[in-house]
Amino acid sequence: MNTTRERRFPDKFLWGAATSAHQVEGGNTHNDWWRFEQQPGVIRGGRGSGEACRHHERFAEDFALAAADGHGAHRLSLEWSRLEPRRGHFDAAAVAHYHEVLGALRRLGMTPIVTLHHFTNPLWIADAGGWESRDTIDRFAEFATFCAREFGGEVDWWCTVNEPEVFAFRGWSEGIWPPAVRDNSRALGVIAHQLEAHGRAYHAIHEADRLDADGDGHAALVGFAKHHVQLEALRPWHPLDRLVAHFERRVFNEAVEQATVTGRIDLAIPGARPVRRDVPGLKGALDWFGLNYYTRWRVKSLAREPHVATPGAPLNDLGWEVWPEGFRRALHSAARAGKPVLVTENGFADAGDTLRPRALFEFAEAMHRAIAEGVPVAGYLHWSLLDNFEWADGWHGRFGLYGVDPADPRGPRRRTRSAEVLARLARANALTPEVEEAAGRVALGARRD
Ligand code: BGC
């Protein structure tokens, strides 16, 4: 294929980066993650979120970097525990802070894409049963209403929940995130509650946000972010590998992707209590589909390590396979929700920024191909603007277009070559020879790491 010919993206395509509050802000002491991080042994390397990137203080400067790189959009999350530290009590200083944050983005000409739940919970939510309690659905809908009313004049793009399936499996099945439970039945219940909460918040936001922030005729566009993982048998001839991969694909990808299409929650894994119910108001409760895509796992049944990377494939620093074709396929799956797809996350942990520039280019190519095949992609938000607190992996996964030293969060942000690749893409809104020049010409497939 001719990789130097200019290949354009659709007009008004949103280019930018994504972050989440707890991972970058620092000092989020009123949520369940902060409390979890204080326990010995739960965070790789022992360093918790702490001051993180001090983005709570440095947001204007960080956004200026993104704007200078041509980003026209930015995804961030509002920290529920800051805004509502006690039930029904909204903190005026936190509200003023997020107005400043959103105002800063608007002044720089960047469209905010605002997530309401990105894994963290106020302590009062966690202590009242968290996402296993149906009451949390009501509390979240109230929070969504508050945010839509308060920030609706600045925000049109709302993302209700981030990755219900990752949130649930990490916290309730693998038990490596709070509340550290290991019970698949309870994990399925949590996914179901998050999907229901999405449906409730969808209607609450449309009800409460009547202000069109940018005059494009839409006061609110509401979606959620789904983490799509390619899951395939390690040994294609092995019936059990294939069967397990099939079940995992169904519960992890398809069931969640189809919930707003059918209005039905249908979650099942062998050995766990299935959750099957029709949810009033969930069908059609989606204006756009948020796709988070990172990797493919090979399923190895009956093994201590049930998921492994494809042997010989290029890997990121966390051992995740970097496979552009998987992104193209994930975009097609996302399109089955019947709505425009917004890539709410895609990125590569790469402390040395060695593989990432080329990976970014090849993923942009894969996305361009998917668009040419008919997938309505509205934008691409790279994970992440800054190196940040990578949950249980601590500071080991460095995803930032801008490097941050966690020991010196007041120090300079270090621009990477990947930042330049994305900047060229965003400015040209096309795959041009200049983009490829910044990315390097050695194809990922030709690398041997
Ligand atoms: C999450 C991010 C995380 C990223 C990389 C996604 O699952 O939404 O919070 O940092 O993956 O692991």
Tab-separated table of N, CA and C and ligand atoms in Angstrom, residues 23 118-119 162-163 227 292 294 320 345 383 390-391 399, ligand 1:
chain	number	residue	atom	x	y	z
A	23	GLN	N	-6.126	10.089	38.021
A	23	GLN	CA	-4.816	9.703	37.498
A	23	GLN	C	-3.867	10.891	37.332
A	118	HIS	N	-15.087	7.739	36.233
A	118	HIS	CA	-13.900	7.060	35.701
A	118	HIS	C	-13.251	6.309	36.880
A	119	PHE	N	-13.893	5.234	37.264
A	119	PHE	CA	-13.425	4.247	38.254
A	119	PHE	C	-13.499	4.660	39.731
A	162	ASN	N	-17.075	5.058	32.467
A	162	ASN	CA	-15.921	4.556	31.747
A	162	ASN	C	-15.757	3.068	32.007
A	163	GLU	N	-15.840	2.280	30.951
A	163	GLU	CA	-15.494	0.855	31.001
A	163	GLU	C	-16.153	0.068	32.129
A	227	HIS	N	-14.363	-0.566	26.826
A	227	HIS	CA	-13.023	-1.098	26.548
A	227	HIS	C	-13.192	-2.373	25.717
A	292	ASN	N	-12.662	2.444	23.741
A	292	ASN	CA	-11.294	2.434	24.275
A	292	ASN	C	-10.649	1.164	23.740
A	294	TYR	N	-6.984	-1.014	23.206
A	294	TYR	CA	-5.554	-1.163	23.467
A	294	TYR	C	-4.948	-2.413	22.837
A	320	TRP	N	1.516	-5.662	26.611
A	320	TRP	CA	0.296	-5.725	25.798
A	320	TRP	C	0.671	-5.678	24.322
A	345	GLU	N	-10.325	6.408	23.989
A	345	GLU	CA	-8.952	6.101	24.419
A	345	GLU	C	-8.294	5.166	23.423
A	383	TRP	N	-4.799	8.228	24.590
A	383	TRP	CA	-4.488	8.035	26.007
A	383	TRP	C	-2.992	7.972	26.135
A	390	GLU	N	-1.179	4.866	36.936
A	390	GLU	CA	-1.783	3.800	36.139
A	390	GLU	C	-2.409	2.737	37.053
A	391	TRP	N	-3.253	3.187	37.968
A	391	TRP	CA	-4.020	2.296	38.850
A	391	TRP	C	-3.100	1.279	39.541
A	399	PHE	N	2.065	6.330	29.611
A	399	PHE	CA	1.249	6.525	28.411
A	399	PHE	C	1.296	7.958	27.881
B	1	BGC	C1	-8.567	3.198	31.484
B	1	BGC	C2	-7.495	4.194	31.847
B	1	BGC	C3	-6.146	3.495	31.902
B	1	BGC	C4	-5.850	2.925	30.529
B	1	BGC	C5	-4.508	2.251	30.396
B	1	BGC	C6	-8.174	2.214	30.426
B	1	BGC	O1	-8.671	0.965	30.769
B	1	BGC	O2	-9.761	3.852	31.178
B	1	BGC	O3	-7.832	4.788	33.067
B	1	BGC	O4	-5.122	4.314	32.351
B	1	BGC	O5	-6.830	1.968	30.213
B	1	BGC	O6	-4.417	1.141	31.222
